[in-house]
Backbone as CSV, one residue per row, in Angstrom:
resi,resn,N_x,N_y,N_z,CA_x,CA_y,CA_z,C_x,C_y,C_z
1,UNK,39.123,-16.472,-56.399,38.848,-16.917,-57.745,37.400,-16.587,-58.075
2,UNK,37.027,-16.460,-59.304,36.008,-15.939,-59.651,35.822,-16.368,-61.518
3,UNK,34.683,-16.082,-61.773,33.866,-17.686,-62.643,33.242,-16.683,-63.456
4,UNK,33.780,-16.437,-65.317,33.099,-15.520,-65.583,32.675,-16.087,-67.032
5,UNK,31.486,-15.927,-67.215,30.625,-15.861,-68.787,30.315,-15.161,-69.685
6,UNK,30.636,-15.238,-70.868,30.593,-14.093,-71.410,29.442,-14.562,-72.810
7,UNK,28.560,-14.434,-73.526,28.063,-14.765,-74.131,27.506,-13.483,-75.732
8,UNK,28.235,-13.933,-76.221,28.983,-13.580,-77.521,28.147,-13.681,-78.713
9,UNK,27.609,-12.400,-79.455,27.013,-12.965,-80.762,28.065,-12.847,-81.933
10,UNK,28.205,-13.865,-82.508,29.482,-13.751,-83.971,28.940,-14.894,-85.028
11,UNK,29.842,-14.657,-85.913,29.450,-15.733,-86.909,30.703,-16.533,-86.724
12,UNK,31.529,-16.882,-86.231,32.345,-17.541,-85.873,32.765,-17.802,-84.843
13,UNK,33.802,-19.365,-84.341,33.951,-19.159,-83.157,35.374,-18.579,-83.004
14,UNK,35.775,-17.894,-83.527,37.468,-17.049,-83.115,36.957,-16.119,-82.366
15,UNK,36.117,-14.853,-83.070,35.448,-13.991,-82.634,35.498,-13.747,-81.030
16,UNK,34.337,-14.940,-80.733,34.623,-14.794,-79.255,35.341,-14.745,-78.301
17,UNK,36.650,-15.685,-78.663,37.757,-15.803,-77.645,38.463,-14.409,-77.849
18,UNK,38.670,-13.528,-78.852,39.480,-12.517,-78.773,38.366,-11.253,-78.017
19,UNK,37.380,-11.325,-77.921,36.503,-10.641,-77.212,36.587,-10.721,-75.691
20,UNK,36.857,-12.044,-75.506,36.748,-12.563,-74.343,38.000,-12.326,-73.488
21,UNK,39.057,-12.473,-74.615,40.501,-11.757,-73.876,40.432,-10.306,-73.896
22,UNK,40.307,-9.519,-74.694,39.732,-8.003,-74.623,39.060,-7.331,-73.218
23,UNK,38.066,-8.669,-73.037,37.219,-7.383,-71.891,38.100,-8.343,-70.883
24,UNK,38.945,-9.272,-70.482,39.437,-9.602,-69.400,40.932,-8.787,-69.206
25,UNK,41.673,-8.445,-70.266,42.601,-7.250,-70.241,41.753,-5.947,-69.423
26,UNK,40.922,-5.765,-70.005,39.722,-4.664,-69.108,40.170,-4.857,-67.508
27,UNK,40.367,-5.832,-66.752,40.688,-6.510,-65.333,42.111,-6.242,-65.119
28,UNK,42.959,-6.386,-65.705,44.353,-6.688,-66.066,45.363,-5.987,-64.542
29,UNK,44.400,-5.182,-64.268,45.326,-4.514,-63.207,45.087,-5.270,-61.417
30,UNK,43.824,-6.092,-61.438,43.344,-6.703,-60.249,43.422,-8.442,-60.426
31,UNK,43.689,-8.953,-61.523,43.895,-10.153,-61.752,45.528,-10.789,-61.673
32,UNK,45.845,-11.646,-61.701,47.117,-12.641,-61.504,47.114,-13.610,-62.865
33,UNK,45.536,-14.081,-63.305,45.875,-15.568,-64.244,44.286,-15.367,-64.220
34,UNK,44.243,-16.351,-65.760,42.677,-16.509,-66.403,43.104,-17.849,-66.807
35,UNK,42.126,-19.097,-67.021,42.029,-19.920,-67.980,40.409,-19.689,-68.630
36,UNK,40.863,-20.176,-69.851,39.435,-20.351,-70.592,39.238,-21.695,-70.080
37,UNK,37.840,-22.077,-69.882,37.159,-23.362,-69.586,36.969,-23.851,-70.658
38,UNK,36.036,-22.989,-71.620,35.216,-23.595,-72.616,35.084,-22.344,-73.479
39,UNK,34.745,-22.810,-74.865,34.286,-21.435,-75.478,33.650,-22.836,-76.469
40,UNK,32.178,-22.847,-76.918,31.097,-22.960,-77.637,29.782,-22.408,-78.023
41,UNK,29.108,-23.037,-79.215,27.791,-22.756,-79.254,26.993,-22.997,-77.901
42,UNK,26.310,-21.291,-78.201,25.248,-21.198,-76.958,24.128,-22.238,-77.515
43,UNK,23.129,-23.104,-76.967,22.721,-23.679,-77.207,20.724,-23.450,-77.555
44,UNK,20.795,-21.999,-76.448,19.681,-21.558,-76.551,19.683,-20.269,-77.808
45,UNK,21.032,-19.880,-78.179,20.589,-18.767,-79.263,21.628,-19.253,-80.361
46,UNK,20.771,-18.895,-81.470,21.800,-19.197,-82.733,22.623,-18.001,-83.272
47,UNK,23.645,-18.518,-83.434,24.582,-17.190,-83.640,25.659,-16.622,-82.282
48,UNK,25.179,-17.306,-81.060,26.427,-16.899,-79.769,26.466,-17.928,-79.213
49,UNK,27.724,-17.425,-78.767,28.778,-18.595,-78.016,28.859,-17.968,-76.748
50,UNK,29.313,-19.147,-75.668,29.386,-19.014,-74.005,30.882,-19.093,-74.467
51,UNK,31.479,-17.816,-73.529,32.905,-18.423,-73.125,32.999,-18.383,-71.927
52,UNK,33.793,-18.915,-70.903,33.649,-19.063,-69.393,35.261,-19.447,-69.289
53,UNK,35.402,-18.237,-68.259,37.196,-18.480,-67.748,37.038,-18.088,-66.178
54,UNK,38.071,-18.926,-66.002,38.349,-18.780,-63.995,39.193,-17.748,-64.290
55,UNK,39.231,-16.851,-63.402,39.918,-15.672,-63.548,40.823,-15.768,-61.601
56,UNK,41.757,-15.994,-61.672,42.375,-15.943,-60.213,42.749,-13.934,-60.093
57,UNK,42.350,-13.459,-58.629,42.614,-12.019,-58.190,43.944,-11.978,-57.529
58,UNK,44.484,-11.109,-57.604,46.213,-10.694,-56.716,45.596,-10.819,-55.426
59,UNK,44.307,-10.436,-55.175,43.889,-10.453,-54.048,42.994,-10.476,-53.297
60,UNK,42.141,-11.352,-52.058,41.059,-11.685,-52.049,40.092,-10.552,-51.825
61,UNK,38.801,-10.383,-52.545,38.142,-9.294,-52.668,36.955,-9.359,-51.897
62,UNK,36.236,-8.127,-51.730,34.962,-8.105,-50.906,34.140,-7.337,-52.089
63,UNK,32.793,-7.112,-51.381,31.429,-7.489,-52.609,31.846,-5.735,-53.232
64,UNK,32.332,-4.840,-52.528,32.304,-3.423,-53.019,33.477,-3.646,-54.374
65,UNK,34.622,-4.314,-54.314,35.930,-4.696,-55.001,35.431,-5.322,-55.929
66,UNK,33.896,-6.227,-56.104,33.986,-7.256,-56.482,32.964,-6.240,-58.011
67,UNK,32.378,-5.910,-57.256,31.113,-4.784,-58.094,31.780,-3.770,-59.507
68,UNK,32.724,-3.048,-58.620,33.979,-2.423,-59.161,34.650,-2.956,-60.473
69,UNK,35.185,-4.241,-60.289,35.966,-5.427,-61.170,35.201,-5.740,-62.331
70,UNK,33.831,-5.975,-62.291,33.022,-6.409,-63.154,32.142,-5.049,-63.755
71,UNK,32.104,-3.882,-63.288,31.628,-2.863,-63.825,32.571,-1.972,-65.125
72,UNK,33.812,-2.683,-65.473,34.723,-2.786,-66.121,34.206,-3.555,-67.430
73,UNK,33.492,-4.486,-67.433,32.556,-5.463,-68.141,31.769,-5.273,-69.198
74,UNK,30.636,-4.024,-67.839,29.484,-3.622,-68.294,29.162,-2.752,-67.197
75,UNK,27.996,-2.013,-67.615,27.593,-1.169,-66.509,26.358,-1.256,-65.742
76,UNK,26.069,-2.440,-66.172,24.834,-3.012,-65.015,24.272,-4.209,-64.608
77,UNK,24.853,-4.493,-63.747,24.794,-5.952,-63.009,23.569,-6.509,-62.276
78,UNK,22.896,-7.525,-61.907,22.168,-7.869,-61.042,22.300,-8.373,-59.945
79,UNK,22.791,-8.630,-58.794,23.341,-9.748,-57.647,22.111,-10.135,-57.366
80,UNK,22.690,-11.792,-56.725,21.339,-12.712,-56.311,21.427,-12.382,-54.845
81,UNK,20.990,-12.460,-53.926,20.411,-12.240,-52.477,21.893,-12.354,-51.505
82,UNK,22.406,-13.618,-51.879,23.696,-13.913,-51.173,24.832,-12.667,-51.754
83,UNK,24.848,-12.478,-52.866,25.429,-11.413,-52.959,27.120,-12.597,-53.706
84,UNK,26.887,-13.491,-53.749,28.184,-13.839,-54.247,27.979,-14.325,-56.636
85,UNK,26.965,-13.916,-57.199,27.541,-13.996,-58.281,25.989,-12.688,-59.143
86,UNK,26.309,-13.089,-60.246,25.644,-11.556,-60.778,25.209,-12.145,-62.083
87,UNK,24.416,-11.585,-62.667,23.956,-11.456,-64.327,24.112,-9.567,-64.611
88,UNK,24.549,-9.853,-65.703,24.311,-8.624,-66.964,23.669,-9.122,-68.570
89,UNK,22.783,-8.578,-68.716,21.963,-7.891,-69.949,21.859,-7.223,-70.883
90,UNK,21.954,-7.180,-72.411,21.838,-6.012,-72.779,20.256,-6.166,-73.186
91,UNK,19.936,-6.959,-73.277,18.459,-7.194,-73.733,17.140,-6.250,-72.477
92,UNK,17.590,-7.506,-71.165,16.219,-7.146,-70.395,17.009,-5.969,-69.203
93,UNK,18.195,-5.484,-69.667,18.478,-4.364,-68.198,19.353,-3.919,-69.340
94,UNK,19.232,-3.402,-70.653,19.287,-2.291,-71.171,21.164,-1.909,-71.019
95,UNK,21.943,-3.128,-70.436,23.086,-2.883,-69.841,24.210,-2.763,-71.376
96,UNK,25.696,-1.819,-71.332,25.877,-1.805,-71.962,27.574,-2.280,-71.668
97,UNK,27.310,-2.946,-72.685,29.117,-4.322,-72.361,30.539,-3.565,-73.128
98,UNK,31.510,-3.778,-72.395,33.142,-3.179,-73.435,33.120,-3.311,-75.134
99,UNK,32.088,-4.847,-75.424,32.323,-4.835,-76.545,30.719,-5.275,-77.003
100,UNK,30.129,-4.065,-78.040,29.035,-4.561,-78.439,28.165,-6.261,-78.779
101,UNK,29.491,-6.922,-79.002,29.155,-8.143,-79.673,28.649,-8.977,-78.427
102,UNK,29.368,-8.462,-77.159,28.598,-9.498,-75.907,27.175,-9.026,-75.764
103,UNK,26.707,-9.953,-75.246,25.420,-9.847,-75.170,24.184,-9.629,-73.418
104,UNK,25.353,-11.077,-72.736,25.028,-11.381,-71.680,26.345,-11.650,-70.932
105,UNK,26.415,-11.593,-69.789,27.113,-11.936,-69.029,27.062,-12.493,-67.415
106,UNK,27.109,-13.760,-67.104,27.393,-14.065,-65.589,28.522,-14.058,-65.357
107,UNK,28.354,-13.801,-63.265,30.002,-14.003,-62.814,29.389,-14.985,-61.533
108,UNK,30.312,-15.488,-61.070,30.205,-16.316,-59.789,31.234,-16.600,-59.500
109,UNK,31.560,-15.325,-57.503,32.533,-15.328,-56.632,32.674,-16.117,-55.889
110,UNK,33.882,-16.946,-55.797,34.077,-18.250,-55.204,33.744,-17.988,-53.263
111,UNK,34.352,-16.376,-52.961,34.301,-16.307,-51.965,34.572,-14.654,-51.843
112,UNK,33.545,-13.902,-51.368,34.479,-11.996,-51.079,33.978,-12.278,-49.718
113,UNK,34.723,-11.388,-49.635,35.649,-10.787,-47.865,34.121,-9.814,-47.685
């Protein structure tokens, strides 16, 4: 299982959730099941929303599988030291997302092989 954020600029909140299903169809071939957690106002920017869904995999993945999955996303990730979750940017790493309107994105892997 794996923990993903997507942070959305729109003037509404529909916007985001169909964005949010969009780039998780992007996955569609390595995933089993998504729930949305939450989808609201971001609190630090006006104008985007956090959406955050557990995304369950067909199968348990390792960090090369995991890199792969989310480069589907966007095309440039950061990992923290442990190597189990990531940030993307379009602001400060220039990164560029499936759908212009995202902005930012975290993930956090419950567990890779």
């Amino acid at each position: 299982m794996f923990q993903l954020s997507l942070f959305v600029e729109s003037p509404d909140s529909d916007k985001p959730l169909r964005i949010a299903s969009e780039a998780i169809r992007q996955l569609k071939a390595v995933i089993s099941s998504y729930d949305v957690v939450s989808s609201e106002p971001y609190w630090k920017v006006d104008g985007w929303y956090k959406v955050t869904c557990d995304i369950q995999t067909n199968d348990p993945l390792n960090r090369v599988q995991a890199e792969s999955l989310v480069s589907r996303i966007s095309d440039k990730w950061e990992w923290d030291e442990v190597g189990s979750s990531a940030h993307s940017s379009a602001k400060d790493m220039a990164a560029i997302f499936c759908d212009d309107a995202i902005k930012f994105a975290s993930c956090w892997f419950e567990e890779l092989n």
